[in-house]
CSV table of C-alpha atoms in Angstrom, one decimal:
chain,number,residue,atom,x,y,z
H,796,MET,CA,16.6,-6.6,4.7
H,797,ARG,CA,16.8,-6.7,0.8
H,798,GLY,CA,13.8,-7.9,-0.9
H,799,SER,CA,15.1,-10.7,-2.7
H,800,ILE,CA,16.5,-12.0,0.1
H,801,ALA,CA,13.4,-11.7,2.8
H,802,ALA,CA,11.5,-13.4,0.1
H,803,HIS,CA,13.3,-16.5,-0.3
H,804,GLY,CA,11.7,-19.3,1.9
H,805,ASP,CA,8.9,-17.5,2.6
H,806,THR,CA,5.8,-19.6,1.9
H,807,GLY,CA,2.9,-17.9,3.4
H,808,GLY,CA,1.1,-19.5,6.7
H,809,LEU,CA,-1.7,-18.7,9.0
H,810,ASP,CA,-1.8,-14.8,10.0
H,811,PRO,CA,-4.4,-13.7,12.7
H,812,ALA,CA,-4.0,-10.2,11.4
H,813,VAL,CA,-5.8,-11.0,8.2
H,814,ALA,CA,-8.9,-13.4,8.8
H,815,PRO,CA,-11.4,-14.2,7.8
H,816,HIS,CA,-10.1,-14.1,4.3
H,817,GLN,CA,-6.8,-15.9,4.6
H,818,GLU,CA,-8.0,-19.2,3.2
H,819,VAL,CA,-9.5,-18.0,0.2
H,820,ASN,CA,-8.0,-19.9,-2.9
H,821,TYR,CA,-9.2,-17.9,-6.2
H,822,GLY,CA,-8.5,-20.8,-8.1
H,823,ARG,CA,-8.1,-19.3,-11.4
H,824,ALA,CA,-4.6,-19.4,-12.5
H,825,VAL,CA,-3.7,-17.7,-15.7
H,826,PRO,CA,-2.5,-20.1,-18.3
H,827,VAL,CA,0.5,-18.0,-20.0
H,828,ASN,CA,4.2,-18.0,-20.0
H,829,ARG,CA,4.2,-14.1,-18.5
H,830,VAL,CA,1.7,-12.1,-17.0
H,831,GLY,CA,0.7,-9.0,-19.0
H,832,VAL,CA,0.5,-6.0,-16.8
H,833,ALA,CA,-0.7,-2.3,-17.4
H,834,LEU,CA,0.0,0.7,-15.3
H,835,VAL,CA,-2.2,3.5,-14.4
H,836,GLY,CA,-1.2,6.6,-12.8
H,837,PRO,CA,1.0,9.6,-13.1
H,838,GLY,CA,4.3,9.2,-15.6
H,839,GLY,CA,6.7,10.0,-13.0
H,840,LEU,CA,5.4,7.4,-10.7
H,841,ASN,CA,5.0,4.7,-13.4
H,842,GLN,CA,8.7,5.1,-13.9
H,843,ARG,CA,9.6,3.4,-10.4
H,844,HIS,CA,6.8,0.5,-11.3
H,845,VAL,CA,8.4,0.0,-14.7
H,846,GLU,CA,12.1,-0.4,-13.4
H,847,ALA,CA,10.7,-2.7,-10.8
H,848,LEU,CA,8.9,-5.0,-13.1
H,849,ALA,CA,12.1,-5.1,-15.7
H,850,HIS,CA,13.6,-7.7,-12.7
H,851,VAL,CA,10.4,-9.9,-12.7
H,852,ASP,CA,10.9,-12.6,-15.4
H,853,ALA,CA,7.2,-13.9,-15.1
H,854,ALA,CA,5.8,-10.4,-15.9
H,855,GLU,CA,5.5,-8.3,-19.0
H,856,LEU,CA,4.9,-4.7,-19.5
H,857,ARG,CA,1.8,-4.2,-21.7
H,858,GLY,CA,1.6,-0.4,-21.8
H,859,THR,CA,0.3,2.3,-19.6
H,860,LEU,CA,-2.6,4.7,-19.2
H,861,GLN,CA,-0.9,8.2,-18.0
H,862,GLN,CA,-2.6,11.3,-16.6
H,863,ASN,CA,0.3,13.1,-17.8
H,864,PRO,CA,1.0,11.1,-21.0
H,865,GLY,CA,4.7,11.2,-22.2
H,866,VAL,CA,5.7,12.7,-18.7
H,867,GLY,CA,8.9,10.7,-16.9
H,868,HIS,CA,8.4,7.5,-18.8
H,869,SER,CA,10.9,6.1,-21.0
H,870,GLY,CA,11.0,3.0,-23.1
H,871,PRO,CA,8.9,1.6,-26.0
H,872,THR,CA,5.9,0.6,-24.2
H,873,ALA,CA,2.5,1.6,-25.8
H,874,GLU,CA,0.3,4.1,-24.0
H,875,TYR,CA,-3.1,3.5,-24.1
H,876,LEU,CA,-5.8,6.1,-25.2
H,877,SER,CA,-8.4,5.3,-22.9
H,878,TRP,CA,-9.4,3.1,-19.7
H,879,GLU,CA,-11.8,1.3,-22.0
H,880,GLN,CA,-9.1,0.4,-24.3
H,881,LEU,CA,-6.9,-1.0,-21.7
H,882,LEU,CA,-10.1,-3.0,-20.3
H,883,SER,CA,-10.3,-4.4,-23.5
H,884,ASP,CA,-7.1,-5.6,-23.8
H,885,THR,CA,-6.8,-9.3,-23.5
H,886,THR,CA,-3.4,-10.0,-23.1
H,887,VAL,CA,-3.5,-7.9,-19.9
H,888,GLN,CA,-4.1,-9.9,-16.8
H,889,LEU,CA,-2.8,-7.4,-13.9
H,890,VAL,CA,-3.6,-3.7,-13.6
H,891,SER,CA,-1.5,-1.9,-11.4
H,892,PHE,CA,-2.1,1.6,-9.9
H,893,SER,CA,0.9,4.0,-9.3
H,894,ALA,CA,-1.0,7.1,-7.5
H,895,PRO,CA,-3.5,6.5,-4.6
H,896,GLY,CA,-7.0,7.9,-4.3
H,897,SER,CA,-10.4,7.8,-4.8
H,898,THR,CA,-9.9,7.3,-8.9
H,899,GLN,CA,-7.7,4.0,-8.4
H,900,ARG,CA,-10.5,2.5,-5.9
H,901,ARG,CA,-13.2,3.0,-8.4
H,902,LEU,CA,-10.8,1.8,-11.6
H,903,ALA,CA,-9.9,-1.1,-9.6
H,904,ARG,CA,-13.4,-2.2,-9.2
H,905,GLN,CA,-14.3,-2.1,-12.8
H,906,ALA,CA,-10.7,-4.1,-13.6
H,907,LEU,CA,-11.7,-7.0,-11.2
H,908,GLU,CA,-15.6,-6.9,-12.8
H,909,ALA,CA,-13.9,-7.1,-16.3
H,910,GLY,CA,-11.6,-10.3,-14.9
H,911,LYS,CA,-8.1,-8.9,-14.4
H,912,ALA,CA,-6.5,-8.8,-10.8
H,913,VAL,CA,-5.4,-5.3,-9.3
H,914,LEU,CA,-2.3,-4.0,-7.7
H,915,LEU,CA,-3.5,-0.9,-5.5
H,916,GLU,CA,-1.0,1.9,-4.6
H,917,GLY,CA,-0.4,2.1,-0.8
H,918,ILE,CA,-3.4,1.9,1.6
H,919,ALA,CA,-6.2,1.6,-0.7
H,920,THR,CA,-8.9,3.4,1.5
H,921,HIS,CA,-9.5,5.1,4.8
H,922,SER,CA,-12.6,3.0,5.2
H,923,THR,CA,-13.1,-0.7,6.4
H,924,ALA,CA,-16.5,-0.8,4.5
H,925,GLU,CA,-15.1,0.2,1.3
H,926,LEU,CA,-12.0,-2.1,1.7
H,927,ASP,CA,-14.0,-5.2,2.5
H,928,GLN,CA,-16.1,-4.5,-0.4
H,929,LEU,CA,-13.0,-4.7,-2.4
H,930,VAL,CA,-11.7,-8.1,-0.8
H,931,ALA,CA,-15.3,-9.1,-1.4
H,932,LEU,CA,-15.2,-8.4,-5.0
H,933,SER,CA,-11.9,-9.9,-5.5
H,934,GLU,CA,-13.2,-13.3,-4.0
H,935,ARG,CA,-16.4,-13.3,-6.0
H,936,THR,CA,-14.6,-12.2,-9.3
H,937,GLY,CA,-11.7,-14.7,-8.6
H,938,ARG,CA,-9.0,-12.2,-9.1
H,939,PRO,CA,-6.2,-11.5,-6.7
H,940,ALA,CA,-6.3,-7.7,-5.5
H,941,GLY,CA,-2.7,-6.8,-3.8
H,942,VAL,CA,-1.0,-3.6,-2.3
H,943,MET,CA,2.1,-1.9,-3.1
H,944,LEU,CA,3.4,-2.0,0.4
H,945,PRO,CA,7.2,-2.9,0.0
H,946,TYR,CA,8.3,-2.5,3.5
H,947,ARG,CA,6.8,-5.9,4.0
H,948,TYR,CA,9.0,-7.6,1.9
H,949,GLY,CA,12.1,-6.4,4.0
H,950,LEU,CA,11.1,-8.6,7.1
H,951,PRO,CA,12.9,-11.6,7.2
H,952,PRO,CA,10.7,-14.7,7.1
H,953,ASP,CA,11.5,-15.6,10.8
H,954,VAL,CA,10.4,-12.4,11.6
H,955,TRP,CA,7.2,-12.3,9.4
H,956,HIS,CA,6.0,-15.7,10.6
H,957,GLY,CA,7.3,-15.3,14.1
H,958,ARG,CA,4.9,-14.9,16.9
H,959,TRP,CA,4.7,-11.9,19.7
H,960,ARG,CA,3.4,-12.2,23.2
H,961,SER,CA,0.8,-10.2,24.7
H,962,SER,CA,3.6,-8.1,26.5
H,963,ALA,CA,4.4,-6.9,23.1
H,964,THR,CA,5.2,-3.0,22.9
H,965,ALA,CA,5.8,-1.1,19.6
H,966,THR,CA,6.4,2.2,18.8
H,967,VAL,CA,6.0,4.2,15.5
H,968,ALA,CA,7.6,7.9,15.0
H,969,VAL,CA,7.6,9.5,11.8
H,970,SER,CA,8.7,13.0,11.1
H,971,ARG,CA,8.6,13.9,7.2
H,972,TYR,CA,8.5,18.1,6.7
H,973,ARG,CA,6.0,18.9,3.6
H,974,PRO,CA,5.5,22.6,3.1
H,975,PRO,CA,2.0,23.8,3.3
H,976,ALA,CA,-0.4,23.5,0.8
H,977,PRO,CA,-3.8,25.5,-0.1
H,978,PRO,CA,-6.4,24.0,2.4
H,979,GLY,CA,-8.5,20.7,1.0
H,980,HIS,CA,-5.8,20.0,-1.1
H,981,CYS,CA,-3.4,17.2,-1.3
H,982,ALA,CA,0.4,18.6,-2.5
H,983,GLN,CA,0.8,15.0,-4.4
H,984,CYS,CA,-2.4,14.2,-6.1
H,985,GLY,CA,-4.5,17.4,-6.1
H,986,THR,CA,-7.2,16.2,-4.4
H,987,ALA,CA,-8.9,17.0,-0.9
H,988,GLU,CA,-7.3,13.5,0.0
H,989,ALA,CA,-5.9,15.9,3.0
H,990,MET,CA,-5.0,13.1,5.3
H,991,SER,CA,-2.5,12.0,3.0
H,992,ARG,CA,0.1,14.9,4.0
H,993,ILE,CA,-0.2,14.4,7.7
H,994,ILE,CA,-0.1,10.5,7.3
H,995,THR,CA,3.0,10.3,5.7
H,996,ARG,CA,3.8,7.5,3.5
H,997,PRO,CA,6.5,5.9,5.5
H,998,GLY,CA,4.1,6.5,8.6
H,999,THR,CA,1.3,4.4,6.9
H,1000,HIS,CA,3.8,1.7,5.9
H,1001,TYR,CA,5.3,1.5,9.4
H,1002,LEU,CA,1.7,1.2,10.9
H,1003,ASP,CA,1.2,-1.4,8.5
H,1004,LEU,CA,3.8,-3.3,9.1
H,1005,VAL,CA,3.7,-3.4,12.9
H,1006,CYS,CA,0.0,-4.6,12.5
H,1007,GLN,CA,1.3,-7.7,10.3
H,1008,LEU,CA,3.1,-8.5,13.6
H,1009,LEU,CA,0.8,-8.1,16.1
H,1010,GLY,CA,-2.4,-8.9,14.7
H,1011,PRO,CA,-6.2,-8.0,14.8
H,1012,LEU,CA,-7.1,-4.6,16.9
H,1013,ALA,CA,-9.1,-4.3,19.7
H,1014,ASP,CA,-9.5,-0.7,20.0
H,1015,VAL,CA,-7.8,2.8,18.5
H,1016,HIS,CA,-7.4,6.0,20.2
H,1017,VAL,CA,-6.3,9.0,18.6
H,1018,GLU,CA,-5.0,12.4,19.8
H,1019,GLY,CA,-3.4,15.6,19.2
H,1020,LEU,CA,-4.6,15.6,15.3
H,1021,GLN,CA,-3.8,19.5,14.0
H,1022,GLU,CA,-3.8,21.1,11.0
H,1023,PRO,CA,-1.9,24.3,10.8
H,1024,ALA,CA,-2.9,27.3,9.3
H,1025,GLY,CA,-2.2,27.2,5.7
H,1026,SER,CA,-2.1,23.6,5.0
H,1027,THR,CA,-3.7,20.4,5.1
H,1028,GLY,CA,-2.1,18.2,7.9
H,1029,GLY,CA,0.3,18.9,10.7
H,1030,ARG,CA,0.5,16.0,13.4
H,1031,VAL,CA,-1.5,12.9,15.0
H,1032,ALA,CA,-0.9,10.5,18.0
H,1033,GLY,CA,-2.4,7.4,19.3
H,1034,VAL,CA,-2.6,4.5,21.0
H,1035,VAL,CA,-3.7,1.0,19.6
H,1036,ARG,CA,-4.4,-1.8,21.5
H,1037,PHE,CA,-4.4,-5.2,19.6
H,1038,ALA,CA,-6.6,-8.4,20.3
H,1039,ALA,CA,-3.7,-10.4,21.7
H,1040,GLY,CA,-2.6,-7.8,24.1
H,1041,GLY,CA,0.0,-6.2,22.4
H,1042,VAL,CA,0.1,-2.1,22.4
H,1043,LEU,CA,1.3,0.5,19.7
H,1044,SER,CA,1.9,4.0,20.3
H,1045,PHE,CA,2.6,6.5,17.3
H,1046,SER,CA,3.7,9.7,16.6
H,1047,LEU,CA,3.5,11.2,13.2
H,1048,THR,CA,4.1,14.5,11.7
H,1049,CYS,CA,4.7,16.9,8.7
H,1050,GLU,CA,5.7,19.7,10.2
H,1051,SER,CA,9.1,19.7,11.9
H,1052,PRO,CA,12.3,20.1,10.1
H,1053,THR,CA,13.8,17.1,11.3
H,1054,ARG,CA,13.4,14.1,9.5
H,1055,ILE,CA,13.0,10.7,11.4
H,1056,GLU,CA,11.8,7.3,10.6
H,1057,ARG,CA,11.8,4.7,13.9
H,1058,VAL,CA,9.8,1.5,14.6
H,1059,ALA,CA,10.4,-0.4,17.7
H,1060,VAL,CA,8.6,-3.6,18.4
H,1061,LEU,CA,10.0,-4.8,22.2
H,1062,ASP,CA,8.4,-8.0,23.6
H,1063,VAL,CA,10.3,-10.3,26.5
H,1064,ASP,CA,12.2,-12.9,24.1
H,1065,GLN,CA,12.7,-10.7,21.0
H,1066,SER,CA,12.9,-7.3,19.3
H,1067,LEU,CA,12.3,-5.6,16.1
H,1068,ILE,CA,14.1,-2.3,15.4
H,1069,ILE,CA,13.9,-0.3,12.1
H,1070,GLU,CA,15.8,3.5,12.1
H,1071,ASP,CA,16.1,5.3,8.9
H,1072,GLY,CA,16.0,1.6,6.7
H,1073,ARG,CA,18.4,0.3,9.0
H,1074,LEU,CA,16.8,-3.1,10.5
H,1075,VAL,CA,18.1,-4.6,13.4
H,1076,THR,CA,16.5,-7.8,15.4
H,1077,ASP,CA,17.3,-9.8,18.4
H,1078,GLY,CA,15.9,-13.2,19.8
H,1079,ALA,CA,17.5,-16.5,20.9
H,1080,ASP,CA,20.6,-16.2,18.7
H,1081,GLY,CA,21.3,-12.5,19.9
H,1082,PRO,CA,21.2,-8.9,17.9
H,1083,VAL,CA,21.6,-9.3,13.9
H,1084,ASP,CA,22.2,-6.1,12.0
H,1085,ARG,CA,20.2,-6.7,8.6
H,1086,PRO,CA,21.1,-4.9,5.3
H,1087,ALA,CA,18.9,-2.1,4.9
H,1088,LEU,CA,15.5,-1.5,3.1
H,1089,HIS,CA,16.0,-1.0,-0.6
H,1090,LEU,CA,12.8,0.1,-1.9
H,1091,PRO,CA,13.7,-0.6,-5.8
H,1092,GLU,CA,14.3,-4.2,-4.9
H,1093,LEU,CA,11.3,-4.6,-2.4
H,1094,ARG,CA,9.0,-3.2,-5.2
H,1095,THR,CA,9.9,-6.2,-7.4
H,1096,GLU,CA,9.3,-8.4,-4.8
H,1097,VAL,CA,5.7,-7.2,-4.6
H,1098,TYR,CA,5.4,-7.8,-8.3
H,1099,ARG,CA,6.9,-11.2,-8.1
H,1100,ASP,CA,4.4,-11.9,-5.6
H,1101,MET,CA,1.7,-10.5,-7.3
H,1102,THR,CA,2.7,-12.3,-10.6
H,1103,GLU,CA,2.6,-15.8,-8.7
H,1104,ALA,CA,-0.9,-15.1,-7.5
H,1105,VAL,CA,-2.2,-14.6,-10.7
H,1106,ARG,CA,0.0,-17.7,-12.3
H,1107,THR,CA,-1.4,-19.9,-9.7
H,1108,GLY,CA,-4.8,-18.7,-8.6
H,1109,ARG,CA,-3.4,-18.6,-5.0
H,1110,PRO,CA,-3.5,-15.6,-2.7
H,1111,PRO,CA,-0.4,-13.1,-2.7
H,1112,ARG,CA,1.9,-13.9,0.4
H,1113,ARG,CA,2.4,-10.7,1.6
H,1114,CYS,CA,1.1,-8.0,-0.3
H,1115,ARG,CA,-2.8,-9.1,-0.6
H,1116,LEU,CA,-5.4,-6.5,0.2
H,1117,SER,CA,-6.9,-8.1,2.7
H,1118,ARG,CA,-4.1,-7.7,4.9
H,1119,THR,CA,-4.5,-3.9,5.2
H,1120,ARG,CA,-7.6,-4.1,7.3
H,1121,ALA,CA,-5.9,-3.7,10.8
H,1122,VAL,CA,-4.2,-0.1,9.3
H,1123,THR,CA,-7.3,0.8,7.7
H,1124,THR,CA,-9.1,0.5,11.1
H,1125,ILE,CA,-6.3,3.1,12.4
H,1126,LEU,CA,-6.9,5.5,9.2
H,1127,GLU,CA,-10.3,5.2,9.6
H,1128,SER,CA,-10.0,6.6,13.3
H,1129,MET,CA,-7.9,9.2,12.1
H,1130,ARG,CA,-10.2,10.1,9.1
H,1131,ARG,CA,-13.2,10.7,11.6
H,1132,GLN,CA,-11.6,12.8,14.1
H,1133,PHE,CA,-10.1,14.9,11.1
H,1134,ASP,CA,-13.4,15.5,9.7
H,1135,SER,CA,-14.9,16.4,13.2
H,1136,THR,CA,-12.1,19.0,13.7
H,1137,ALA,CA,-12.5,22.9,12.4
H,1138,GLY,CA,-11.5,23.2,9.0
H,1139,GLY,CA,-11.0,19.4,8.4
H,1140,SER,CA,-13.0,17.8,5.5
H,1141,SER,CA,-13.1,15.2,3.5
H,1142,GLN,CA,-14.9,16.6,0.7
H,1143,ARG,CA,-13.4,17.7,-2.8
H,1144,ALA,CA,-12.5,21.4,-3.0
H,1145,GLY,CA,-15.2,23.4,-5.4
H,1146,GLY,CA,-17.3,20.1,-5.5
H,1147,ILE,CA,-15.1,18.6,-8.3
H,1148,SER,CA,-16.2,15.0,-8.8
H,1149,PRO,CA,-13.2,12.2,-9.3
H,1150,GLU,CA,-14.8,11.4,-12.8
H,1151,GLU,CA,-13.9,15.4,-13.7
H,1152,GLU,CA,-11.0,15.7,-12.0
H,1153,HIS,CA,-9.4,12.6,-13.5
H,1154,SER,CA,-10.8,12.3,-16.7
H,1155,GLN,CA,-7.6,11.9,-18.4
H,1156,TYR,CA,-7.3,8.3,-16.8
H,1157,VAL,CA,-10.8,7.6,-18.5
H,1158,ASP,CA,-10.1,8.7,-22.5
H,1159,ARG,CA,-7.1,11.0,-23.8
H,1160,ARG,CA,-8.9,10.4,-27.0
H,1161,PRO,CA,-9.0,13.8,-28.8
H,1162,MET,CA,-12.5,15.3,-29.0
């Protein structure tokens, strides 16, 4: 479903998956015509966010802080020389991060403390305790915190607000090949966020999508997490039981050359199937073949949601950070098993601190 269509008529509503944070009203609307946005991350990834923001009338890109200045970014937007310079810019109400990892979490906390809303890239953390701290800080400072999980906006309103019975059964199967990388390194961010290889981006997005529909978790069982020689991630499978009675089985791999992205949520009176971006729903009106998911449009919907939250002081409809607690619990279970396997480690290679490794984000001024 195209994001621009899926968002229309989406008025929010109660969702058991986000309790107890769903009723928060930040109460601090920003009295501006357009919300000022600053982007933080590698230049190449920033460009996707620049393109998404270009279609949001209520937002204005104020500047970027790039790990690789001038790389993959076009346009007249200013580049901040330091993180402190960005934080002191009073025209910026929203800081958006375009790269995952521990650095964005650390900087997000500082941005919230400085009175700015934040939009994090993907799943913010593999720790429920750290997630709860970020959510609590957002509520304490009165600034919205959201996540860039655009697949949520591909669900039509009737599916997003629908209710699934205790008999619901879901499956997620994702195969996205990644070539071997040196042990303890992530091919994308160069840190020991090793799980980001095996838990591929579509994998986390689709696990999150099922959690949005089936609600809070009861328990998680992880099996088969294995890292092949010469890389930092291979495969994992598991079963999730939801508090309402639904069950999810999943299988993720980065070893197979066959590319598969498939989600199925099946109930006695309705179903949802996503296969390689194609969305099909079945219910009282029979099967409906929806348009394919288009990530550029869905990213734009995330920014529309966050911009409206900043302007009104209300939580984002779909992208609020607290909605990631269920999928974070799944990732936390994987992380524990990953750390306990031979060769698995959550430590950074060579003992490099996040401050040293990502110092480009903090200050690029000449010495």
